[in-house]
mmCIF file of C-alpha atoms in Angstrom:
data_model
loop_
_atom_site.group_PDB
_atom_site.id
_atom_site.type_symbol
_atom_site.label_atom_id
_atom_site.label_comp_id
_atom_site.label_asym_id
_atom_site.label_seq_id
_atom_site.Cartn_x
_atom_site.Cartn_y
_atom_site.Cartn_z
ATOM 1 C CA UNK A 1 -36.308 162.757 105.160
ATOM 2 C CA UNK A 2 -34.145 165.022 107.536
ATOM 3 C CA UNK A 3 -36.828 167.662 107.634
ATOM 4 C CA UNK A 4 -39.716 165.447 108.418
ATOM 5 C CA UNK A 5 -37.297 163.498 111.340
ATOM 6 C CA UNK A 6 -36.389 166.861 112.852
ATOM 7 C CA UNK A 7 -37.733 167.236 116.404
ATOM 8 C CA UNK A 8 -38.297 170.357 118.658
ATOM 9 C CA UNK A 9 -39.278 170.520 122.099
ATOM 10 C CA UNK A 10 -42.946 169.640 122.897
ATOM 11 C CA UNK A 11 -45.497 172.611 122.972
ATOM 12 C CA UNK A 12 -46.390 171.599 126.542
ATOM 13 C CA UNK A 13 -43.061 172.523 127.772
ATOM 14 C CA UNK A 14 -41.668 176.156 128.581
ATOM 15 C CA UNK A 15 -38.495 175.474 126.357
ATOM 16 C CA UNK A 16 -40.580 175.570 123.222
ATOM 17 C CA UNK A 17 -42.028 178.916 123.689
ATOM 18 C CA UNK A 18 -38.696 180.691 124.849
ATOM 19 C CA UNK A 19 -37.341 181.067 121.338
ATOM 20 C CA UNK A 20 -40.690 182.440 119.826
ATOM 21 C CA UNK A 21 -40.811 184.950 122.647
ATOM 22 C CA UNK A 22 -37.212 186.072 122.185
ATOM 23 C CA UNK A 23 -37.725 186.581 118.469
ATOM 24 C CA UNK A 24 -41.241 188.177 118.557
ATOM 25 C CA UNK A 25 -39.975 191.655 118.558
ATOM 26 C CA UNK A 26 -37.889 191.097 115.475
ATOM 27 C CA UNK A 27 -40.557 189.371 113.700
ATOM 28 C CA UNK A 28 -43.157 192.156 114.512
ATOM 29 C CA UNK A 29 -40.628 194.874 113.156
ATOM 30 C CA UNK A 30 -40.221 192.909 109.940
ATOM 31 C CA UNK A 31 -44.079 192.757 109.681
ATOM 32 C CA UNK A 32 -44.423 196.318 110.380
ATOM 33 C CA UNK A 33 -42.137 197.105 107.619
ATOM 34 C CA UNK A 34 -43.958 194.982 105.351
ATOM 35 C CA UNK A 35 -47.379 196.538 106.349
ATOM 36 C CA UNK A 36 -45.741 200.312 105.613
ATOM 37 C CA UNK A 37 -44.758 199.120 102.212
ATOM 38 C CA UNK A 38 -48.221 197.871 101.630
ATOM 39 C CA UNK A 39 -49.664 201.105 102.867
ATOM 40 C CA UNK A 40 -47.536 203.123 100.583
ATOM 41 C CA UNK A 41 -48.588 201.068 97.622
ATOM 42 C CA UNK A 42 -52.231 201.519 98.622
ATOM 43 C CA UNK A 43 -51.736 205.411 98.739
ATOM 44 C CA UNK A 44 -49.948 205.377 95.489
ATOM 45 C CA UNK A 45 -52.923 203.419 93.888
ATOM 46 C CA UNK A 46 -55.289 205.935 95.440
ATOM 47 C CA UNK A 47 -53.584 208.738 93.391
ATOM 48 C CA UNK A 48 -55.737 210.161 90.358
ATOM 49 C CA UNK A 49 -53.901 208.355 87.637
ATOM 50 C CA UNK A 50 -54.626 204.959 89.345
ATOM 51 C CA UNK A 51 -57.765 205.886 91.381
ATOM 52 C CA UNK A 52 -60.464 205.253 88.719
ATOM 53 C CA UNK A 53 -59.264 201.758 87.664
ATOM 54 C CA UNK A 54 -58.855 200.718 91.287
ATOM 55 C CA UNK A 55 -62.479 201.825 91.990
ATOM 56 C CA UNK A 56 -63.789 199.900 88.812
ATOM 57 C CA UNK A 57 -62.040 196.991 89.868
ATOM 58 C CA UNK A 58 -63.261 197.038 93.310
ATOM 59 C CA UNK A 59 -66.787 197.581 92.343
ATOM 60 C CA UNK A 60 -66.674 194.683 89.914
ATOM 61 C CA UNK A 61 -65.078 192.374 92.553
ATOM 62 C CA UNK A 62 -67.667 193.389 95.027
ATOM 63 C CA UNK A 63 -70.551 192.555 92.436
ATOM 64 C CA UNK A 64 -69.104 189.206 91.809
ATOM 65 C CA UNK A 65 -68.862 188.438 95.584
ATOM 66 C CA UNK A 66 -72.278 189.840 96.351
ATOM 67 C CA UNK A 67 -74.649 188.475 93.742
ATOM 68 C CA UNK A 68 -72.674 187.178 90.983
ATOM 69 C CA UNK A 69 -72.301 183.728 92.251
ATOM 70 C CA UNK A 70 -75.765 183.185 93.172
ATOM 71 C CA UNK A 71 -77.105 184.690 89.771
ATOM 72 C CA UNK A 72 -74.617 182.433 88.015
ATOM 73 C CA UNK A 73 -75.817 179.304 89.906
ATOM 74 C CA UNK A 74 -79.454 180.001 89.024
ATOM 75 C CA UNK A 75 -78.564 180.588 85.434
ATOM 76 C CA UNK A 76 -76.739 177.384 85.145
ATOM 77 C CA UNK A 77 -79.487 175.529 86.961
ATOM 78 C CA UNK A 78 -82.220 176.822 84.636
ATOM 79 C CA UNK A 79 -79.976 175.957 81.516
ATOM 80 C CA UNK A 80 -79.470 172.340 83.022
ATOM 81 C CA UNK A 81 -83.117 171.887 83.752
ATOM 82 C CA UNK A 82 -84.035 172.926 80.175
ATOM 83 C CA UNK A 83 -81.452 171.615 77.918
ATOM 84 C CA UNK A 84 -79.917 168.511 79.874
ATOM 85 C CA UNK A 85 -81.856 165.231 79.908
ATOM 86 C CA UNK A 86 -83.510 164.337 83.081
ATOM 87 C CA UNK A 87 -81.110 161.847 84.865
ATOM 88 C CA UNK A 88 -77.785 161.337 86.257
ATOM 89 C CA UNK A 89 -76.214 163.642 83.880
ATOM 90 C CA UNK A 90 -78.150 166.672 85.070
ATOM 91 C CA UNK A 91 -76.834 166.103 88.682
ATOM 92 C CA UNK A 92 -73.277 165.628 87.819
ATOM 93 C CA UNK A 93 -73.162 168.530 85.478
ATOM 94 C CA UNK A 94 -74.991 170.749 88.078
ATOM 95 C CA UNK A 95 -72.484 169.647 90.796
ATOM 96 C CA UNK A 96 -69.568 170.413 88.562
ATOM 97 C CA UNK A 97 -70.842 173.898 87.606
ATOM 98 C CA UNK A 98 -71.384 174.867 91.023
ATOM 99 C CA UNK A 99 -67.940 174.051 92.076
ATOM 100 C CA UNK A 100 -66.684 175.975 89.017
ATOM 101 C CA UNK A 101 -68.747 178.922 89.572
ATOM 102 C CA UNK A 102 -67.177 179.375 93.084
ATOM 103 C CA UNK A 103 -63.754 179.345 91.665
ATOM 104 C CA UNK A 104 -64.743 181.535 88.704
ATOM 105 C CA UNK A 105 -66.575 184.335 90.717
ATOM 106 C CA UNK A 106 -64.341 184.339 93.821
ATOM 107 C CA UNK A 107 -61.070 184.019 91.933
ATOM 108 C CA UNK A 108 -61.970 186.568 89.407
ATOM 109 C CA UNK A 109 -62.815 188.970 92.269
ATOM 110 C CA UNK A 110 -59.568 188.442 93.975
ATOM 111 C CA UNK A 111 -57.769 188.956 90.473
ATOM 112 C CA UNK A 112 -59.679 192.200 89.976
ATOM 113 C CA UNK A 113 -58.727 193.539 93.291
ATOM 114 C CA UNK A 114 -54.997 192.605 92.677
ATOM 115 C CA UNK A 115 -55.173 194.215 89.309
ATOM 116 C CA UNK A 116 -56.584 197.418 90.391
ATOM 117 C CA UNK A 117 -54.225 197.705 93.326
ATOM 118 C CA UNK A 118 -51.416 197.030 90.759
ATOM 119 C CA UNK A 119 -52.647 198.789 87.759
ATOM 120 C CA UNK A 120 -49.518 200.581 86.703
ATOM 121 C CA UNK A 121 -46.996 198.206 88.324
ATOM 122 C CA UNK A 122 -47.253 199.991 91.653
ATOM 123 C CA UNK A 123 -46.273 196.933 93.685
ATOM 124 C CA UNK A 124 -42.530 196.035 93.870
ATOM 125 C CA UNK A 125 -41.515 192.459 93.138
ATOM 126 C CA UNK A 126 -41.909 191.270 96.493
ATOM 127 C CA UNK A 127 -45.439 192.737 97.081
ATOM 128 C CA UNK A 128 -46.366 191.631 93.540
ATOM 129 C CA UNK A 129 -45.309 187.917 94.132
ATOM 130 C CA UNK A 130 -47.181 188.077 97.434
ATOM 131 C CA UNK A 131 -50.357 189.386 95.786
ATOM 132 C CA UNK A 132 -50.209 186.704 93.182
ATOM 133 C CA UNK A 133 -49.783 184.066 95.769
ATOM 134 C CA UNK A 134 -52.876 185.480 97.774
ATOM 135 C CA UNK A 135 -54.993 185.161 94.481
ATOM 136 C CA UNK A 136 -53.926 181.548 94.131
ATOM 137 C CA UNK A 137 -54.847 180.883 97.776
ATOM 138 C CA UNK A 138 -58.380 182.567 97.356
ATOM 139 C CA UNK A 139 -58.845 180.301 94.359
ATOM 140 C CA UNK A 140 -57.918 177.066 95.989
ATOM 141 C CA UNK A 141 -60.172 178.037 99.069
ATOM 142 C CA UNK A 142 -63.127 178.950 96.846
ATOM 143 C CA UNK A 143 -62.787 175.601 94.916
ATOM 144 C CA UNK A 144 -62.784 173.650 98.458
ATOM 145 C CA UNK A 145 -65.802 175.571 99.341
ATOM 146 C CA UNK A 146 -67.618 175.131 95.964
ATOM 147 C CA UNK A 147 -66.732 171.411 95.879
ATOM 148 C CA UNK A 148 -68.154 170.678 99.320
ATOM 149 C CA UNK A 149 -71.230 172.715 98.757
ATOM 150 C CA UNK A 150 -71.597 170.907 95.331
ATOM 151 C CA UNK A 151 -71.110 167.301 96.729
ATOM 152 C CA UNK A 152 -72.968 167.813 99.977
ATOM 153 C CA UNK A 153 -75.866 169.458 98.379
ATOM 154 C CA UNK A 154 -77.799 170.363 101.547
ATOM 155 C CA UNK A 155 -80.547 172.238 99.863
ATOM 156 C CA UNK A 156 -81.135 169.879 96.985
ATOM 157 C CA UNK A 157 -80.882 166.310 98.409
ATOM 158 C CA UNK A 158 -82.084 164.704 95.109
ATOM 159 C CA UNK A 159 -79.171 166.197 93.433
ATOM 160 C CA UNK A 160 -76.469 164.764 95.797
ATOM 161 C CA UNK A 161 -73.870 162.508 94.052
ATOM 162 C CA UNK A 162 -72.438 160.697 97.126
ATOM 163 C CA UNK A 163 -74.615 158.000 98.974
ATOM 164 C CA UNK A 164 -74.876 160.380 102.077
ATOM 165 C CA UNK A 165 -77.834 160.733 104.362
ATOM 166 C CA UNK A 166 -79.690 164.233 104.856
ATOM 167 C CA UNK A 167 -78.584 164.214 108.502
ATOM 168 C CA UNK A 168 -74.845 163.516 107.657
ATOM 169 C CA UNK A 169 -74.824 166.086 104.860
ATOM 170 C CA UNK A 170 -76.185 168.750 107.332
ATOM 171 C CA UNK A 171 -73.633 168.018 110.093
ATOM 172 C CA UNK A 172 -70.959 168.076 107.416
ATOM 173 C CA UNK A 173 -72.079 171.352 105.877
ATOM 174 C CA UNK A 174 -69.746 173.810 107.640
ATOM 175 C CA UNK A 175 -66.620 171.906 107.327
ATOM 176 C CA UNK A 176 -65.813 172.849 103.595
ATOM 177 C CA UNK A 177 -65.968 176.584 104.690
ATOM 178 C CA UNK A 178 -64.024 175.949 107.805
ATOM 179 C CA UNK A 179 -61.230 173.997 106.023
ATOM 180 C CA UNK A 180 -61.138 176.531 103.126
ATOM 181 C CA UNK A 181 -60.847 179.447 105.616
ATOM 182 C CA UNK A 182 -58.109 177.620 107.703
ATOM 183 C CA UNK A 183 -56.045 176.890 104.436
ATOM 184 C CA UNK A 184 -56.459 180.477 103.397
ATOM 185 C CA UNK A 185 -55.469 181.995 106.557
ATOM 186 C CA UNK A 186 -52.291 179.703 107.092
ATOM 187 C CA UNK A 187 -51.502 179.986 103.726
ATOM 188 C CA UNK A 188 -51.374 183.784 103.760
ATOM 189 C CA UNK A 189 -49.457 183.681 107.122
ATOM 190 C CA UNK A 190 -46.864 181.080 105.399
ATOM 191 C CA UNK A 191 -46.355 183.601 102.501
ATOM 192 C CA UNK A 192 -46.066 186.811 104.641
ATOM 193 C CA UNK A 193 -43.481 184.935 106.705
ATOM 194 C CA UNK A 194 -41.566 183.818 103.664
ATOM 195 C CA UNK A 195 -41.597 187.557 102.382
ATOM 196 C CA UNK A 196 -40.326 188.997 105.596
ATOM 197 C CA UNK A 197 -38.090 186.249 106.699
ATOM 198 C CA UNK A 198 -39.794 185.157 109.844
ATOM 199 C CA UNK A 199 -37.671 183.513 112.416
ATOM 200 C CA UNK A 200 -37.630 179.567 112.581
ATOM 201 C CA UNK A 201 -39.193 179.396 116.074
ATOM 202 C CA UNK A 202 -42.313 181.576 114.915
ATOM 203 C CA UNK A 203 -42.512 179.435 111.723
ATOM 204 C CA UNK A 204 -42.347 176.201 113.794
ATOM 205 C CA UNK A 205 -45.155 177.429 116.086
ATOM 206 C CA UNK A 206 -47.203 178.575 113.184
ATOM 207 C CA UNK A 207 -47.131 175.302 111.357
ATOM 208 C CA UNK A 208 -47.907 173.383 114.509
ATOM 209 C CA UNK A 209 -51.011 175.301 114.939
ATOM 210 C CA UNK A 210 -52.012 174.795 111.483
ATOM 211 C CA UNK A 211 -51.532 170.894 111.932
ATOM 212 C CA UNK A 212 -53.758 171.002 115.056
ATOM 213 C CA UNK A 213 -56.407 173.018 113.236
ATOM 214 C CA UNK A 214 -56.626 171.112 110.130
ATOM 215 C CA UNK A 215 -56.213 167.577 111.622
ATOM 216 C CA UNK A 216 -58.934 168.771 114.221
ATOM 217 C CA UNK A 217 -61.366 169.862 111.703
ATOM 218 C CA UNK A 218 -60.824 166.610 109.700
ATOM 219 C CA UNK A 219 -61.059 164.455 112.900
ATOM 220 C CA UNK A 220 -64.276 166.449 114.048
ATOM 221 C CA UNK A 221 -65.915 165.856 110.598
ATOM 222 C CA UNK A 222 -65.326 162.158 110.893
ATOM 223 C CA UNK A 223 -66.849 161.981 114.361
ATOM 224 C CA UNK A 224 -69.786 163.802 113.135
ATOM 225 C CA UNK A 225 -70.218 161.537 110.319
ATOM 226 C CA UNK A 226 -69.872 158.434 112.563
ATOM 227 C CA UNK A 227 -72.512 159.921 114.892
ATOM 228 C CA UNK A 228 -74.822 160.588 112.194
ATOM 229 C CA UNK A 229 -74.702 157.166 110.988
ATOM 230 C CA UNK A 230 -75.175 155.674 114.469
ATOM 231 C CA UNK A 231 -78.290 157.958 115.073
ATOM 232 C CA UNK A 232 -79.678 156.783 111.859
ATOM 233 C CA UNK A 233 -79.160 153.268 112.933
ATOM 234 C CA UNK A 234 -80.605 154.030 116.198
ATOM 235 C CA UNK A 235 -83.846 155.473 114.555
ATOM 236 C CA UNK A 236 -84.290 152.352 112.471
ATOM 237 C CA UNK A 237 -83.042 153.970 109.187
ATOM 238 C CA UNK A 238 -80.697 152.003 107.211
ATOM 239 C CA UNK A 239 -77.691 154.120 106.462
ATOM 240 C CA UNK A 240 -76.668 154.223 102.894
ATOM 241 C CA UNK A 241 -74.197 151.586 101.368
ATOM 242 C CA UNK A 242 -70.722 152.818 101.866
ATOM 243 C CA UNK A 243 -68.093 151.487 99.464
ATOM 244 C CA UNK A 244 -64.800 149.837 100.523
ATOM 245 C CA UNK A 245 -62.715 152.578 99.375
ATOM 246 C CA UNK A 246 -64.550 155.160 101.435
ATOM 247 C CA UNK A 247 -63.976 152.992 104.563
ATOM 248 C CA UNK A 248 -60.395 152.775 103.734
ATOM 249 C CA UNK A 249 -60.059 156.626 103.285
ATOM 250 C CA UNK A 250 -61.872 157.163 106.632
ATOM 251 C CA UNK A 251 -59.511 154.872 108.477
ATOM 252 C CA UNK A 252 -56.481 156.457 106.788
ATOM 253 C CA UNK A 253 -57.702 160.002 107.746
ATOM 254 C CA UNK A 254 -58.406 158.886 111.273
ATOM 255 C CA UNK A 255 -54.852 157.452 111.345
ATOM 256 C CA UNK A 256 -53.470 160.825 109.887
ATOM 257 C CA UNK A 257 -55.345 162.768 112.463
ATOM 258 C CA UNK A 258 -53.769 160.778 115.346
ATOM 259 C CA UNK A 259 -50.182 161.032 113.841
ATOM 260 C CA UNK A 260 -50.661 164.733 113.375
ATOM 261 C CA UNK A 261 -51.692 165.418 116.945
ATOM 262 C CA UNK A 262 -49.332 162.995 118.435
ATOM 263 C CA UNK A 263 -46.546 164.611 116.239
ATOM 264 C CA UNK A 264 -47.329 168.103 117.605
ATOM 265 C CA UNK A 265 -47.477 166.639 121.153
ATOM 266 C CA UNK A 266 -44.244 165.154 121.011
ATOM 267 C CA UNK A 267 -42.337 167.763 119.068
ATOM 268 C CA UNK A 268 -42.309 166.215 115.539
ATOM 269 C CA UNK A 269 -43.954 169.418 114.172
ATOM 270 C CA UNK A 270 -42.612 169.126 110.642
ATOM 271 C CA UNK A 271 -43.962 165.600 110.396
ATOM 272 C CA UNK A 272 -47.254 166.774 111.834
ATOM 273 C CA UNK A 273 -47.474 169.698 109.416
ATOM 274 C CA UNK A 274 -46.699 167.392 106.478
ATOM 275 C CA UNK A 275 -49.361 164.834 107.317
ATOM 276 C CA UNK A 276 -51.917 167.646 107.948
ATOM 277 C CA UNK A 277 -51.162 169.278 104.578
ATOM 278 C CA UNK A 278 -51.368 165.993 102.660
ATOM 279 C CA UNK A 279 -54.711 165.150 104.194
ATOM 280 C CA UNK A 280 -56.033 168.334 103.078
ATOM 281 C CA UNK A 281 -54.381 167.890 99.445
ATOM 282 C CA UNK A 282 -55.553 164.171 99.018
ATOM 283 C CA UNK A 283 -59.098 164.956 100.305
ATOM 284 C CA UNK A 284 -59.453 167.723 97.591
ATOM 285 C CA UNK A 285 -58.081 165.530 94.944
ATOM 286 C CA UNK A 286 -60.144 162.614 95.871
ATOM 287 C CA UNK A 287 -63.284 164.660 96.025
ATOM 288 C CA UNK A 288 -62.434 166.372 92.491
ATOM 289 C CA UNK A 289 -61.779 162.823 90.825
ATOM 290 C CA UNK A 290 -65.052 161.481 92.372
ATOM 291 C CA UNK A 291 -66.874 164.470 90.681
ATOM 292 C CA UNK A 292 -65.053 164.090 87.433
ATOM 293 C CA UNK A 293 -65.690 160.229 87.334
ATOM 294 C CA UNK A 294 -69.291 160.811 87.746
ATOM 295 C CA UNK A 295 -69.583 163.539 85.218
ATOM 296 C CA UNK A 296 -67.506 161.526 82.387
ATOM 297 C CA UNK A 297 -69.564 158.491 83.244
ATOM 298 C CA UNK A 298 -72.856 160.205 83.000
ATOM 299 C CA UNK A 299 -71.896 161.983 79.902
ATOM 300 C CA UNK A 300 -70.690 158.809 78.132
ATOM 301 C CA UNK A 301 -73.860 157.188 79.197
ATOM 302 C CA UNK A 302 -76.005 159.856 78.011
ATOM 303 C CA UNK A 303 -74.314 160.352 74.359
ATOM 304 C CA UNK A 304 -74.148 156.437 73.727
ATOM 305 C CA UNK A 305 -77.408 155.401 75.239
ATOM 306 C CA UNK A 306 -79.387 153.428 72.409
ATOM 307 C CA UNK A 307 -82.523 155.125 73.767
ATOM 308 C CA UNK A 308 -81.059 158.601 73.465
ATOM 309 C CA UNK A 309 -81.013 160.835 70.489
ATOM 310 C CA UNK A 310 -77.103 160.791 69.974
ATOM 311 C CA UNK A 311 -77.241 156.875 70.310
ATOM 312 C CA UNK A 312 -80.032 156.597 67.846
ATOM 313 C CA UNK A 313 -78.088 158.724 65.378
ATOM 314 C CA UNK A 314 -75.127 156.712 65.947
ATOM 315 C CA UNK A 315 -77.059 153.446 65.298
ATOM 316 C CA UNK A 316 -78.631 154.897 62.201
ATOM 317 C CA UNK A 317 -75.476 156.114 60.700
ATOM 318 C CA UNK A 318 -72.990 153.368 61.410
ATOM 319 C CA UNK A 319 -75.539 150.455 61.894
ATOM 320 C CA UNK A 320 -74.519 149.754 65.456
ATOM 321 C CA UNK A 321 -76.391 147.073 67.421
ATOM 322 C CA UNK A 322 -77.791 148.560 70.699
ATOM 323 C CA UNK A 323 -75.905 146.116 72.861
ATOM 324 C CA UNK A 324 -72.558 146.961 70.970
ATOM 325 C CA UNK A 325 -73.352 150.729 71.705
ATOM 326 C CA UNK A 326 -73.879 149.863 75.491
ATOM 327 C CA UNK A 327 -70.656 147.811 75.678
ATOM 328 C CA UNK A 328 -68.827 150.641 74.265
ATOM 329 C CA UNK A 329 -70.209 153.153 76.743
ATOM 330 C CA UNK A 330 -69.318 150.832 79.594
ATOM 331 C CA UNK A 331 -65.680 150.393 78.115
ATOM 332 C CA UNK A 332 -65.111 154.059 77.599
ATOM 333 C CA UNK A 333 -66.412 154.718 81.098
ATOM 334 C CA UNK A 334 -63.981 152.158 82.455
ATOM 335 C CA UNK A 335 -61.042 153.676 80.631
ATOM 336 C CA UNK A 336 -61.813 157.001 81.775
ATOM 337 C CA UNK A 337 -62.065 156.003 85.445
ATOM 338 C CA UNK A 338 -58.696 154.304 85.174
ATOM 339 C CA UNK A 339 -57.134 157.306 83.610
ATOM 340 C CA UNK A 340 -58.691 159.598 86.263
ATOM 341 C CA UNK A 341 -57.468 157.406 89.042
ATOM 342 C CA UNK A 342 -53.866 157.231 87.469
ATOM 343 C CA UNK A 343 -53.977 161.034 87.030
ATOM 344 C CA UNK A 344 -55.015 161.394 90.730
ATOM 345 C CA UNK A 345 -52.249 159.153 91.900
ATOM 346 C CA UNK A 346 -49.679 161.240 89.884
ATOM 347 C CA UNK A 347 -51.076 164.384 91.420
ATOM 348 C CA UNK A 348 -50.999 163.126 94.929
ATOM 349 C CA UNK A 349 -47.379 162.147 94.721
ATOM 350 C CA UNK A 350 -46.257 165.257 92.993
ATOM 351 C CA UNK A 351 -45.678 167.101 96.386
ATOM 352 C CA UNK A 352 -43.706 164.271 97.664
ATOM 353 C CA UNK A 353 -40.958 164.459 95.161
ATOM 354 C CA UNK A 354 -38.535 161.643 95.931
ATOM 355 C CA UNK A 355 -39.783 161.491 99.521
ATOM 356 C CA UNK A 356 -41.463 158.036 99.261
ATOM 357 C CA UNK A 357 -38.433 156.290 97.720
ATOM 358 C CA UNK A 358 -36.117 157.843 100.357
ATOM 359 C CA UNK A 359 -38.423 156.583 103.054
ATOM 360 C CA UNK A 360 -38.592 153.234 101.638
ATOM 361 C CA UNK A 361 -34.753 153.034 101.288
ATOM 362 C CA UNK A 362 -34.354 154.226 104.775
ATOM 363 C CA UNK A 363 -36.764 151.521 105.948
ATOM 364 C CA UNK A 364 -35.080 148.861 104.070
ATOM 365 C CA UNK A 365 -31.625 149.885 105.483
ATOM 366 C CA UNK A 366 -33.091 149.960 108.923
ATOM 367 C CA UNK A 367 -34.758 146.591 108.694
ATOM 368 C CA UNK A 368 -31.686 145.065 106.866
ATOM 369 C CA UNK A 369 -31.799 141.465 105.670
ATOM 370 C CA UNK A 370 -32.021 138.330 107.784
ATOM 371 C CA UNK A 371 -30.022 135.261 106.558
ATOM 372 C CA UNK A 372 -30.830 131.580 107.093
ATOM 373 C CA UNK A 373 -27.754 129.912 106.041
ATOM 374 C CA UNK A 374 -27.086 131.198 102.578
ATOM 375 C CA UNK A 375 -30.784 132.393 102.013
ATOM 376 C CA UNK A 376 -31.260 136.207 102.544
ATOM 377 C CA UNK A 377 -34.609 137.305 103.631
ATOM 378 C CA UNK A 378 -35.551 140.810 103.256
ATOM 379 C CA UNK A 379 -38.782 141.823 105.106
ATOM 380 C CA UNK A 380 -39.222 144.738 102.745
ATOM 381 C CA UNK A 381 -39.417 142.560 99.686
ATOM 382 C CA UNK A 382 -41.691 140.003 101.578
ATOM 383 C CA UNK A 383 -43.996 142.865 102.539
ATOM 384 C CA UNK A 384 -44.044 144.380 98.885
ATOM 385 C CA UNK A 385 -44.816 140.876 97.740
ATOM 386 C CA UNK A 386 -47.736 140.481 99.890
ATOM 387 C CA UNK A 387 -48.933 143.863 99.003
ATOM 388 C CA UNK A 388 -48.972 143.048 95.243
ATOM 389 C CA UNK A 389 -50.803 139.769 95.882
ATOM 390 C CA UNK A 390 -53.456 141.471 97.838
ATOM 391 C CA UNK A 391 -53.691 144.320 95.432
ATOM 392 C CA UNK A 392 -53.799 141.839 92.496
ATOM 393 C CA UNK A 393 -56.481 139.786 94.057
ATOM 394 C CA UNK A 394 -58.618 142.698 94.685
ATOM 395 C CA UNK A 395 -58.126 144.066 91.225
ATOM 396 C CA UNK A 396 -59.155 140.609 89.634
ATOM 397 C CA UNK A 397 -62.203 140.462 91.873
ATOM 398 C CA UNK A 398 -63.332 143.969 90.715
ATOM 399 C CA UNK A 399 -62.540 142.967 87.038
ATOM 400 C CA UNK A 400 -64.518 139.912 87.300
ATOM 401 C CA UNK A 401 -67.553 141.813 88.768
ATOM 402 C CA UNK A 402 -67.279 144.517 86.225
ATOM 403 C CA UNK A 403 -67.260 141.970 83.369
ATOM 404 C CA UNK A 404 -70.129 140.050 84.780
ATOM 405 C CA UNK A 405 -72.458 142.885 85.942
ATOM 406 C CA UNK A 406 -71.690 145.669 83.234
ATOM 407 C CA UNK A 407 -69.790 144.758 80.182
#
């Protein structure tokens, strides 16, 4: 709470840039020392005992990055076409395979490069920790890229999972790459700054720039998506139906972009950085859960379909009625969705720690309690009760619709 509430001078003032300029020489000296240590490690890795493993690892990494991903995607596409039934399962399975292929090939290439460089424990503890952190960053960036590529599916519109028009998908195509590159670059800068002990003013300036870049990319993506829907409506094409939760996420993202930019402009850079990081983190989690929900639902439908091979075997073996098998599939799919949503919520709240409770407690102390005679009125309790009432009505309506239309 204290960190999020901390404030510096606005970047539009001269006072903000005085401290980074004053500590720039010392930060560059620390960076040069780290660069010299890394150069010594590379020179040692090039010596005869370590040269051959390093070359083999680099060649394997180049092969994976060059043609390994495309070859693996084509292989998975062929396997999906031949062995999976024609339907939703083929789409969701291929989208999942595309996302995992990006992580597997790129992450394995980064791990091979790190393994070749540190073959005989050449790197010291700090450089080894930095290298392992870079590998994790590369895996995360590759997953963001693969996830965006799988969900947008610009080259294969018929395989696209979200209800997204072709024009909108084409306009959103570069943003997974840009977000992944920005996350990789600033994550690398953050780890390097921790390794060398960068001064606080330089760290604040870097995080302010990161907040502007990430929130700016998210805001630009939302703007392009809105313009694509407007252009489709102007051309007479009815845009695809958008669920309510998509609209809520878009509104929350728009609010987050505004808060992040205002935070940087007013000097609340820690808050702006926190909001930008959480927007990126929550976006990746929501996209992952969306993909997994489709995959599990389609897999359950394919396995328990009364007209499928496995469904007919279950009916013959256990003498299950077709409608009972369909209801079982709907029930299992609902349970899996609820479980994935709860897991996603737990994952989203993991980086916060005890933050939300502290913020709510602070808000409760700030608002206090009003009294009408002997009756104490707590605005926080009333607000929480209203939220519970609204959420309960929404859940009840969704449950009634699910019972009537599916189960």
